[in-house]
Amino acid sequence: METLPTVKATPAQHELTDPKVEIDTLITAPQQETEIDLEFLYTRDIEFRQETIYFVVVDRFYDGDPNNSEGPNPELYDPNAQEWGKYWGGDLQGIIDKLDYLKGMGVTAIWLTPLFEQIEDLFIESAAIHGYWTKDFKRLNPRFIGQDEDPSLNKTQETRNTTFDRLIDELHKRKMKLILDIVCNHSSPDISGVKGELYDDGVKIADFNDDKDHWYHHYGEVSNWEDEWQVQNCELSGLATFNENNNDYRNYIKLAIKQWLDRGVDALRVDTVKHMPIWFWQEFIADIQAHRPDVFVFGEWIFSHPLDDLSVEFANCSGMSMLDFGLCVAIRGALAQGAEGGFQLIQDVFDLDYRYNGATELVTFIDNHDMPRFQSLNADPEMLRVAIALIMTSRGIPCIYYGTEQYLHDDTNGGNDPYNRPMMTSWDNDTEIYRYIRLLSGLRRLNPAVSVGSHQQRYITPDVYCYVRRYGECTCFVAMTRGETVTIDTVMTDLPDGEHTCVLTRRKFTVENGEIRNLELGRRDVIVLSHIGERAKAKTLVRVQLNGVNTQLGERIVVMGDCPELGNWDIGKAYPLEYINANTWFAEIPFEESAGKLITYKYAMLREGRSPLRENIVARRWVVASEGTVKWRDLWASGRES
Ligand code: NOJ
């Protein structure tokens, strides 16, 4: 073991999960600048699995600054909020004004629709209220910021203390995070012969219709969605599609996004990732994370599914996580649309978790701005409550679409776009869903079984679902029903024996030999029982994830190495990992003595009645940060029988 200069990582997350600490003080701190030797930056990492995300269509949330509403073109603003294609006034001040409301609900991270300057015109009767038709990736939409911050008056990237900066400050003060929605695939569609005009903080740099420098692809609309080349190179709904082979384009977009990260953005949601080749994303992420390693990134691969090889390849190889459309579709089918298979549809998706390297980091949701709201499919608020409880207690990082907690929905035309983007009108902080989200967000931060653990089904019928989340000595048992009252004879909970109180309803349940007998579930009921055992604590906590190892019943994975924490190469003292799914083993390993030192390690499989199978490599080398949390994401290097 070698001693190296001090290396610091992100703040220790285990402090945030001490059951004795009040929920309100537990919201993870945004990443601060730390004294880091550049050489060791790669050891820093962000943990997003304890977060509860809230997704806001900025224009439709709250008008905190009436002075900016008319924007550069007053024709595009409808003060009466009647014309769905026009702006209705929501802005960044509106978000700031409602941060306490969101924090009170347990929201820890907000994802805002793209904030960049947009084309100021109508395209098929719609203005760019959603933010996906960008004109300048270095400027903000003037309708979202103060009038005196109009980007035409000052260079945006040279101006500070703006509404955007205040939003970040106010979020960070509340220990909340900002997720910026970005688009790398395209700029804007054709409006009256103007298409894809692109600016660099006010200076025009490209134009689809006069594309001397080849910033765009010119292959027309996608006609065959099965043809991968077309999907990546042709146009989506007439949007000018960037030519990723152009270095100047790549440098422009990377620099633009890094400038926003430098202003304090904590995470990125990336639009239309299936429309660009994976090499582009790998280069993009490498560049972004070399600049800010502690940034969480997830992409939108529309209708991704664990059986869709390309979307799985993206999730495993792009360097970013992904929105979990597969689970979303299953939940909507089972709970909103009354599909015959019911909960089995959801379990079928979890059964395929082994296809992903990081299933616990997928971003889960039940609706968004591109599909009818859950309640437009099924208005029953009780069913919505079950669906929300499901995503808040299952693997993945839950994302709540704005207004869900207020039962916001407009069912015109089946609730399809644009009717899925109504104006937020009520701010009741005592609705049942608001309270459920608050309680379950607290649970996610307190109980690592929920944020990082395995998901094991314990009882399932189309109408009833019981599962256990498990990590180490921490357990969470969940039971829910989409139907009428039912009694289950016996269900295994994995909880310690004794009395347990439901996190949501305070009802009490007795566990004997790990089981609950005669478990009574009411109509559309949800029960959540949580047990938090000992959890690793140390100066440096390493989150170790091993993928690609195929274990059979009775086989276990350990990590061993040249330091006391990993047993000094004594396999009997190696650190045990936990089974998460058929592709993932995981552990949070405390490092004290070797914090800040260079260590070597490798994995081994322990097998009953047979000698251990060690990885067939020399050993991995790693500098353990001197404090904080870091991640190792390793792929099993096939063992060799000795
Ligand atoms: C996906 C976004 O979610 C959607 O709203 C947008 O229209 C398309 N990408 C194109 O940017």
XYZ file of C-alpha atoms and ligand atoms in Angstrom:
653
model
C 0.000 0.000 0.000
C 1.359 3.421 -0.890
C 0.652 6.680 0.902
C -0.406 9.527 -1.370
C -1.334 13.177 -0.958
C -4.766 13.980 0.497
C -7.698 13.179 -1.759
C -11.173 14.350 -0.844
C -14.440 13.149 -2.258
C -18.072 14.201 -1.965
C -19.578 14.571 1.533
C -20.101 11.261 3.292
C -23.577 10.033 2.390
C -23.793 7.605 5.291
C -24.226 10.589 7.606
C -27.426 11.219 5.738
C -28.880 7.862 6.503
C -28.491 7.714 10.244
C -31.990 6.804 11.464
C -31.579 9.114 14.442
C -31.278 12.207 12.300
C -34.461 14.155 11.519
C -35.747 13.790 7.957
C -35.494 17.512 7.211
C -31.820 17.585 7.967
C -31.225 14.590 5.782
C -31.620 16.038 2.349
C -28.316 15.514 0.618
C -26.066 18.500 0.407
C -25.286 19.783 -3.061
C -21.747 19.198 -4.147
C -19.378 21.841 -2.891
C -16.050 22.786 -4.331
C -13.518 20.779 -2.317
C -9.759 21.009 -2.181
C -8.997 18.347 -4.686
C -5.730 17.541 -6.272
C -6.648 17.460 -9.969
C -4.739 14.252 -10.390
C -7.302 12.476 -8.233
C -10.516 14.060 -9.406
C -11.735 10.768 -10.780
C -12.195 9.466 -7.280
C -15.103 11.817 -6.596
C -18.607 10.567 -7.262
C -22.209 11.545 -6.757
C -24.890 9.338 -5.252
C -28.351 10.124 -6.615
C -30.284 7.069 -5.492
C -31.568 8.696 -2.340
C -33.086 11.608 -4.245
C -36.735 12.281 -5.035
C -36.990 14.163 -8.335
C -39.808 16.551 -9.283
C -40.165 17.383 -12.977
C -41.495 20.837 -13.859
C -42.631 22.297 -17.180
C -41.376 25.762 -16.228
C -43.921 27.771 -18.225
C -46.799 25.921 -16.552
C -45.706 26.059 -12.920
C -45.904 29.510 -11.401
C -45.587 33.085 -12.656
C -43.314 34.678 -10.081
C -42.356 37.655 -12.255
C -45.237 39.110 -14.326
C -42.873 41.599 -15.996
C -41.187 38.997 -18.184
C -44.313 37.206 -19.375
C -44.754 38.946 -22.734
C -41.197 38.122 -23.747
C -39.704 39.395 -26.991
C -42.905 38.551 -28.880
C -46.090 39.342 -26.888
C -48.114 37.440 -29.520
C -46.812 34.204 -28.053
C -48.177 34.910 -24.575
C -51.718 34.156 -23.446
C -52.382 35.772 -20.052
C -55.656 33.876 -19.762
C -54.001 30.473 -20.066
C -56.489 29.292 -22.691
C -54.384 28.793 -25.808
C -52.398 25.645 -25.124
C -49.687 26.410 -27.690
C -48.766 29.756 -26.112
C -46.731 30.754 -23.084
C -48.729 31.124 -19.864
C -46.189 32.918 -17.711
C -44.335 30.408 -15.523
C -40.721 31.390 -14.826
C -37.659 30.851 -12.639
C -38.874 33.321 -10.009
C -42.007 31.179 -9.829
C -39.885 28.132 -9.059
C -37.971 30.043 -6.371
C -41.272 31.171 -4.833
C -42.442 27.572 -4.534
C -39.265 25.928 -3.269
C -40.534 25.648 0.303
C -43.682 23.971 -0.980
C -41.512 21.448 -2.856
C -39.107 20.904 -0.019
C -42.053 20.321 2.307
C -43.117 17.476 0.022
C -39.707 15.814 0.359
C -38.541 16.789 -3.134
C -34.742 16.860 -3.166
C -34.002 17.534 -6.837
C -35.934 19.472 -9.471
C -35.725 18.773 -13.175
C -36.762 21.812 -15.220
C -37.692 21.667 -18.911
C -34.884 23.274 -20.988
C -34.196 26.850 -19.985
C -32.255 27.921 -23.081
C -33.252 30.730 -25.428
C -35.832 29.435 -27.915
C -37.099 30.423 -31.322
C -39.777 33.098 -30.893
C -42.452 31.921 -33.293
C -45.325 29.486 -33.699
C -44.702 26.107 -35.303
C -47.933 24.193 -35.975
C -49.713 26.632 -33.629
C -47.224 26.060 -30.835
C -44.561 28.236 -29.304
C -41.489 26.597 -27.783
C -43.009 26.649 -24.300
C -41.412 23.229 -23.645
C -37.888 24.409 -24.426
C -36.864 21.787 -26.984
C -36.373 24.239 -29.924
C -33.196 25.990 -28.911
C -31.697 29.010 -30.589
C -28.793 29.652 -28.197
C -27.517 27.062 -25.720
C -25.556 29.708 -23.834
C -28.510 32.000 -23.165
C -31.696 31.649 -21.180
C -35.240 32.084 -22.375
C -36.005 35.761 -21.591
C -39.508 34.728 -20.495
C -37.996 32.802 -17.595
C -35.642 35.473 -16.175
C -35.712 39.112 -15.055
C -36.374 41.799 -17.669
C -33.104 43.494 -16.762
C -31.340 40.231 -17.509
C -32.466 40.225 -21.143
C -29.626 38.398 -22.896
C -29.595 40.968 -25.675
C -28.416 43.537 -23.095
C -25.548 41.529 -21.607
C -23.554 38.422 -22.475
C -25.280 35.744 -20.401
C -22.177 33.829 -19.527
C -20.465 36.974 -18.308
C -23.355 38.087 -16.090
C -23.755 36.793 -12.563
C -26.266 37.126 -9.714
C -29.094 36.554 -12.147
C -32.411 34.843 -11.390
C -30.783 31.613 -12.549
C -27.939 32.034 -10.042
C -30.426 32.904 -7.312
C -32.442 29.786 -8.108
C -29.334 27.660 -7.658
C -28.436 29.438 -4.409
C -31.950 29.028 -3.036
C -31.988 25.346 -3.975
C -28.603 24.690 -2.429
C -29.553 26.608 0.706
C -32.357 24.084 1.073
C -29.984 21.224 0.225
C -31.864 20.585 -3.001
C -30.395 19.955 -6.445
C -31.002 21.327 -9.944
C -31.285 19.013 -12.944
C -30.826 20.866 -16.228
C -32.610 19.419 -19.274
C -30.324 19.563 -22.295
C -30.679 18.740 -25.987
C -27.660 17.784 -28.112
C -29.521 16.231 -31.055
C -31.241 19.214 -32.627
C -32.025 22.907 -32.591
C -35.246 24.177 -34.172
C -37.784 23.351 -36.920
C -38.550 25.251 -40.133
C -40.728 28.299 -39.600
C -41.339 30.469 -42.660
C -38.101 29.309 -44.263
C -35.954 29.836 -41.163
C -34.582 26.613 -39.704
C -31.860 25.717 -37.239
C -30.390 29.180 -36.756
C -27.946 28.699 -33.921
C -26.196 31.292 -31.741
C -23.235 31.339 -29.399
C -24.186 33.755 -26.619
C -25.773 36.053 -29.194
C -23.405 35.474 -32.120
C -24.827 33.509 -35.044
C -22.722 30.431 -35.774
C -24.848 28.087 -37.883
C -27.906 28.020 -40.111
C -29.539 24.884 -41.507
C -30.486 26.688 -44.718
C -26.999 28.066 -45.272
C -24.911 25.282 -43.829
C -21.440 25.995 -45.271
C -19.676 24.448 -42.279
C -21.800 21.279 -42.096
C -23.235 21.724 -38.635
C -26.349 19.790 -39.618
C -27.362 16.530 -41.247
C -29.515 17.005 -44.356
C -31.219 13.653 -44.855
C -34.872 14.589 -44.343
C -37.333 13.005 -41.951
C -36.930 9.500 -40.496
C -39.103 7.219 -42.646
C -38.111 3.827 -41.255
C -37.909 3.708 -37.466
C -36.336 0.243 -37.598
C -33.307 1.633 -39.432
C -30.757 2.685 -36.812
C -28.796 4.857 -39.263
C -31.943 6.821 -40.108
C -32.919 7.232 -36.471
C -29.491 8.689 -35.734
C -29.059 10.861 -38.820
C -32.465 11.849 -40.138
C -34.879 14.348 -38.668
C -37.391 13.936 -35.904
C -40.536 16.002 -36.514
C -38.672 18.362 -38.847
C -36.127 19.436 -36.230
C -32.746 20.537 -37.606
C -30.456 17.644 -36.610
C -26.888 18.377 -35.604
C -24.000 16.713 -37.410
C -22.024 15.187 -34.557
C -19.085 14.543 -36.913
C -18.421 18.268 -36.883
C -15.835 19.079 -34.204
C -16.920 22.690 -33.931
C -20.453 21.598 -33.134
C -19.206 19.142 -30.517
C -16.981 21.752 -28.909
C -19.809 24.286 -28.871
C -22.323 22.009 -27.154
C -19.821 20.639 -24.646
C -18.629 24.095 -23.716
C -22.164 25.448 -23.416
C -23.195 22.683 -21.021
C -19.998 22.983 -18.993
C -20.663 26.690 -18.536
C -24.022 25.890 -16.947
C -22.424 23.223 -14.770
C -19.948 25.848 -13.608
C -22.889 27.934 -12.441
C -23.817 25.152 -10.002
C -26.095 22.769 -11.894
C -26.011 19.362 -10.147
C -27.331 16.927 -12.759
C -28.392 16.672 -16.413
C -31.393 15.107 -18.147
C -30.450 14.525 -21.778
C -33.074 14.640 -24.528
C -33.475 12.271 -27.524
C -30.432 10.112 -26.821
C -31.449 7.376 -29.261
C -31.016 9.866 -32.108
C -27.251 10.150 -31.744
C -24.565 7.456 -31.964
C -23.260 6.007 -28.734
C -19.695 7.163 -29.447
C -20.944 10.738 -29.283
C -22.437 10.153 -25.832
C -19.328 8.394 -24.595
C -17.169 11.334 -25.669
C -19.671 13.858 -24.309
C -19.908 12.183 -20.894
C -16.153 11.705 -20.654
C -15.715 15.408 -21.306
C -18.475 16.502 -18.911
C -17.293 14.231 -16.126
C -13.648 15.157 -16.576
C -14.856 18.706 -15.933
C -17.347 17.855 -13.162
C -17.056 14.208 -12.037
C -19.753 14.664 -9.427
C -22.577 15.231 -11.865
C -25.429 12.730 -12.304
C -26.654 12.316 -15.890
C -29.648 10.420 -17.261
C -30.939 10.178 -20.795
C -34.313 9.961 -22.499
C -34.358 6.922 -24.815
C -37.998 7.047 -25.710
C -39.731 3.754 -24.931
C -36.559 2.099 -23.717
C -37.176 -1.466 -22.584
C -35.003 -4.106 -20.926
C -35.557 -6.384 -23.948
C -34.567 -3.679 -26.415
C -30.858 -4.325 -27.031
C -30.046 -0.820 -28.207
C -31.581 0.941 -25.237
C -29.897 -1.531 -22.880
C -26.574 -0.935 -24.623
C -27.103 2.778 -24.117
C -27.850 2.341 -20.404
C -24.796 0.137 -19.912
C -22.223 1.784 -22.161
C -23.033 5.479 -22.630
C -21.787 6.570 -19.210
C -25.183 7.916 -18.201
C -28.269 6.411 -16.622
C -31.669 6.398 -18.306
C -35.361 7.113 -17.830
C -37.109 3.772 -17.239
C -39.882 3.721 -19.857
C -40.212 -0.066 -19.556
C -41.340 0.208 -15.959
C -43.490 3.263 -16.689
C -45.468 1.431 -19.370
C -45.933 -1.598 -17.103
C -47.166 0.512 -14.182
C -49.608 2.402 -16.380
C -50.875 -0.867 -17.824
C -51.269 -2.544 -14.454
C -52.578 0.330 -12.373
C -54.135 2.906 -14.685
C -55.433 0.741 -17.520
C -56.501 -2.350 -15.590
C -54.432 -4.798 -17.647
C -55.356 -8.391 -16.913
C -51.846 -9.386 -15.793
C -51.877 -6.602 -13.204
C -48.838 -6.517 -10.937
C -47.270 -9.392 -12.884
C -46.542 -6.893 -15.697
C -44.476 -4.866 -13.240
C -42.694 -7.903 -11.833
C -41.859 -8.979 -15.401
C -39.884 -5.746 -15.794
C -38.064 -6.218 -12.473
C -37.246 -9.783 -13.529
C -35.264 -8.269 -16.410
C -33.221 -5.950 -14.177
C -30.196 -8.177 -14.787
C -30.050 -6.714 -18.299
C -28.914 -3.396 -16.838
C -25.657 -2.797 -15.021
C -27.270 -0.093 -12.931
C -30.983 -0.905 -12.518
C -31.009 0.847 -9.134
C -29.960 4.097 -10.826
C -32.659 4.171 -13.519
C -35.037 7.118 -13.205
C -38.581 5.848 -12.673
C -41.860 7.630 -13.408
C -45.525 7.040 -14.128
C -46.124 9.892 -16.565
C -44.479 12.929 -18.129
C -45.000 15.802 -20.563
C -45.045 13.491 -23.596
C -47.900 11.181 -22.581
C -51.322 11.521 -20.960
C -51.081 11.985 -17.224
C -51.762 8.866 -15.162
C -55.066 10.365 -14.044
C -56.190 10.969 -17.606
C -56.065 7.193 -17.970
C -57.597 6.511 -14.587
C -58.947 9.361 -12.504
C -59.155 7.354 -9.277
C -56.900 9.184 -6.779
C -56.470 5.967 -4.795
C -54.939 4.230 -7.789
C -52.578 7.181 -8.283
C -51.543 6.809 -4.644
C -50.698 3.124 -5.201
C -48.653 3.958 -8.312
C -46.700 6.681 -6.515
C -46.024 4.406 -3.546
C -44.756 1.794 -5.989
C -42.163 4.031 -7.658
C -41.109 5.541 -4.337
C -40.388 2.115 -2.803
C -39.052 0.198 -5.832
C -35.538 0.190 -7.248
C -34.643 3.317 -9.234
C -34.824 7.033 -8.558
C -38.442 8.228 -8.547
C -39.454 11.260 -10.576
C -42.816 12.930 -9.914
C -44.384 14.949 -12.727
C -45.436 18.420 -11.513
C -48.958 18.697 -10.150
C -49.385 14.977 -9.462
C -49.635 15.798 -5.763
C -52.545 18.169 -6.567
C -54.304 15.600 -8.801
C -53.686 17.955 -11.742
C -54.983 16.658 -15.064
C -56.920 17.841 -18.115
C -58.506 15.011 -20.044
C -59.262 16.866 -23.276
C -58.314 14.616 -26.195
C -57.464 11.819 -23.786
C -55.040 14.071 -21.923
C -52.539 13.908 -24.781
C -49.992 16.640 -25.465
C -50.593 19.578 -24.942
C -53.332 18.790 -22.404
C -50.834 16.949 -20.221
C -49.212 20.332 -19.487
C -51.900 22.292 -17.624
C -51.150 25.291 -15.446
C -50.518 24.430 -11.831
C -53.333 26.039 -9.857
C -53.357 24.678 -6.313
C -50.616 24.389 -3.710
C -52.277 22.372 -0.954
C -49.549 20.902 1.232
C -51.900 18.461 2.904
C -53.189 16.279 0.075
C -52.771 12.570 0.674
C -50.274 12.239 -2.189
C -48.237 15.219 -0.942
C -47.962 13.540 2.455
C -47.139 10.134 0.960
C -44.352 11.605 -1.143
C -42.945 13.387 1.900
C -42.958 10.236 4.029
C -41.561 7.990 1.321
C -38.889 10.495 0.338
C -37.752 10.401 3.984
C -37.771 6.612 3.853
C -35.587 6.603 0.731
C -32.979 8.674 2.513
C -33.131 6.712 5.756
C -33.272 3.138 4.544
C -30.567 1.993 2.085
C -32.614 -1.128 1.325
C -34.931 1.205 -0.609
C -32.284 3.299 -2.353
C -29.678 0.665 -3.234
C -31.044 -2.748 -2.258
C -32.389 -5.801 -4.028
C -36.061 -6.169 -4.966
C -37.604 -9.542 -4.156
C -41.184 -10.453 -4.836
C -42.887 -12.233 -1.893
C -46.509 -12.575 -3.012
C -48.133 -11.722 -6.306
C -51.495 -11.954 -8.014
C -52.799 -9.558 -10.671
C -54.347 -7.515 -7.813
C -51.936 -7.940 -4.911
C -48.196 -7.351 -4.734
C -45.839 -7.864 -1.800
C -42.109 -7.320 -2.072
C -39.061 -6.910 0.062
C -36.236 -4.449 -0.526
C -33.062 -5.563 1.158
C -29.550 -4.350 1.777
C -27.419 -5.810 4.572
C -29.318 -5.558 7.826
C -31.780 -3.073 6.368
C -35.135 -4.232 5.059
C -38.300 -2.674 3.722
C -41.448 -4.734 3.244
C -44.153 -3.354 0.939
C -47.651 -4.714 0.320
C -50.183 -3.138 -2.015
C -53.387 -3.907 -3.813
C -55.048 -2.507 -6.903
C -58.332 -4.268 -6.079
C -60.707 -4.786 -3.195
C -60.094 -5.891 0.402
C -58.103 -9.099 0.675
C -56.450 -11.225 3.384
C -53.174 -13.017 2.727
C -52.638 -16.138 4.852
C -48.890 -15.825 5.241
C -46.270 -13.603 3.693
C -42.511 -13.569 4.322
C -41.299 -10.072 5.145
C -37.622 -10.632 6.065
C -38.248 -8.189 8.953
C -37.024 -8.967 12.469
C -39.682 -10.475 14.706
C -41.822 -8.088 16.731
C -44.206 -5.229 16.102
C -43.702 -2.937 13.095
C -45.499 0.314 12.308
C -46.508 1.274 8.764
C -44.561 4.331 7.592
C -47.658 5.682 5.820
C -50.629 4.889 8.049
C -49.082 4.105 11.475
C -50.973 0.786 11.505
C -49.189 -1.917 13.494
C -48.235 -5.405 12.276
C -46.706 -8.331 14.106
C -43.906 -10.311 12.502
C -43.165 -13.841 13.699
C -40.434 -15.987 12.174
C -40.078 -13.255 9.569
C -43.709 -13.690 8.479
C -46.970 -11.806 8.826
C -50.026 -14.029 9.122
C -53.505 -13.009 8.023
C -52.310 -9.790 6.474
C -55.403 -7.690 5.795
C -55.183 -5.241 2.942
C -57.950 -2.748 2.304
C -59.128 -1.509 -1.064
C -56.175 0.050 -2.953
C -54.133 -0.185 0.174
C -50.410 0.314 0.650
C -48.377 -0.889 3.636
C -44.716 -0.003 4.082
C -42.735 -1.491 6.982
C -39.135 -0.386 7.354
C -36.315 -1.759 9.435
C -32.959 -0.015 9.489
C -30.065 -2.038 10.862
C -26.396 -1.229 11.211
C -24.868 0.536 8.282
C -21.242 0.998 7.307
C -19.742 4.277 8.485
C -16.234 5.469 7.840
C -14.032 8.310 6.749
C -14.335 7.066 3.198
C -17.199 4.935 1.996
C -16.646 3.080 -1.264
C -19.755 1.955 -3.123
C -18.655 -1.132 -4.967
C -20.713 -2.472 -7.851
C -19.721 -5.616 -9.710
C -21.536 -6.586 -12.904
C -21.373 -9.464 -15.287
C -20.834 -12.259 -12.828
C -23.106 -15.235 -13.187
C -23.664 -16.758 -9.751
C -25.690 -19.851 -8.897
C -27.523 -20.512 -5.651
C -25.002 -20.834 -2.813
C -22.290 -18.813 -4.574
C -21.193 -15.513 -3.099
C -18.954 -12.667 -4.194
C -16.242 -11.035 -2.100
C -13.675 -8.360 -2.828
C -10.149 -8.820 -1.525
C -7.042 -6.689 -1.684
C -3.785 -5.524 -0.186
C -5.318 -3.452 2.607
C -6.842 -4.352 5.991
C -10.338 -3.308 4.869
C -10.218 -5.973 2.152
C -8.444 -8.628 4.224
C -4.804 -8.170 3.113
C -5.296 -10.865 0.457
C -6.645 -13.340 3.017
C -9.747 -14.560 1.210
C -11.315 -15.534 4.520
C -11.246 -11.859 5.506
C -12.332 -10.446 2.146
C -15.318 -8.040 2.133
C -18.643 -9.674 1.153
C -20.823 -8.065 -1.516
C -24.624 -8.312 -1.520
C -26.708 -9.877 -4.266
C -28.853 -7.193 -5.960
C -29.897 -9.068 -9.100
C -28.534 -11.729 -11.434
C -26.093 -9.187 -12.913
C -25.241 -7.026 -9.928
C -23.440 -7.467 -6.622
C -22.994 -4.419 -4.407
C -21.520 -3.255 -1.109
C -20.784 -0.070 0.756
C -17.300 -0.640 2.131
C -15.876 1.503 4.932
C -12.241 2.578 4.558
C -10.374 4.115 7.500
C -6.801 2.964 7.560
C -6.368 2.963 3.799
C -8.290 6.171 3.117
C -6.099 8.348 0.881
C -3.881 5.436 -0.156
C -3.255 3.463 -3.305
C -4.612 -0.052 -2.981
C -4.970 -3.089 -5.215
C -7.991 -5.407 -5.278
C -9.902 -8.065 -7.184
C -13.086 -10.079 -6.764
C -13.583 -13.751 -6.023
C -16.537 -16.108 -5.993
C -16.968 -18.335 -2.940
C -18.577 -21.680 -3.760
C -19.902 -24.304 -1.391
C -17.806 -27.473 -1.490
C -15.443 -26.081 -4.138
C -12.399 -23.871 -4.085
C -12.977 -20.136 -4.596
C -12.940 -18.773 -8.117
C -10.721 -15.717 -8.304
C -10.865 -13.170 -11.153
C -8.419 -13.949 -13.928
C -6.521 -10.648 -13.759
C -3.494 -9.345 -11.877
C -5.432 -6.862 -9.710
C -7.092 -3.524 -10.063
C -5.345 -0.445 -8.660
C -7.196 2.469 -7.126
C -6.552 5.511 -5.016
C -9.088 5.546 -2.198
C -10.239 9.099 -1.517
C -9.138 10.400 1.883
C -12.750 11.129 2.836
C -16.286 11.107 1.438
C -17.902 8.637 -0.921
C -16.759 7.130 -4.184
C -17.970 4.413 -6.542
C -16.247 1.492 -8.155
C -18.086 0.095 -11.137
C -16.360 -3.078 -12.201
C -17.033 -5.903 -14.628
C -16.173 -9.425 -13.485
C -12.991 -10.619 -15.183
C -13.880 -14.273 -15.662
C -12.316 -16.547 -13.127
C -9.981 -19.408 -13.925
C -10.324 -22.760 -12.189
C -7.158 -23.499 -10.249
C -38.333 14.477 -25.941
C -38.980 15.518 -25.127
O -39.353 14.988 -23.899
C -40.118 16.035 -25.947
O -40.986 16.790 -25.180
C -39.541 16.775 -27.113
O -40.550 17.291 -27.929
C -38.693 15.835 -27.940
N -37.780 15.081 -27.124
C -37.869 16.575 -28.953
O -36.939 17.378 -28.298
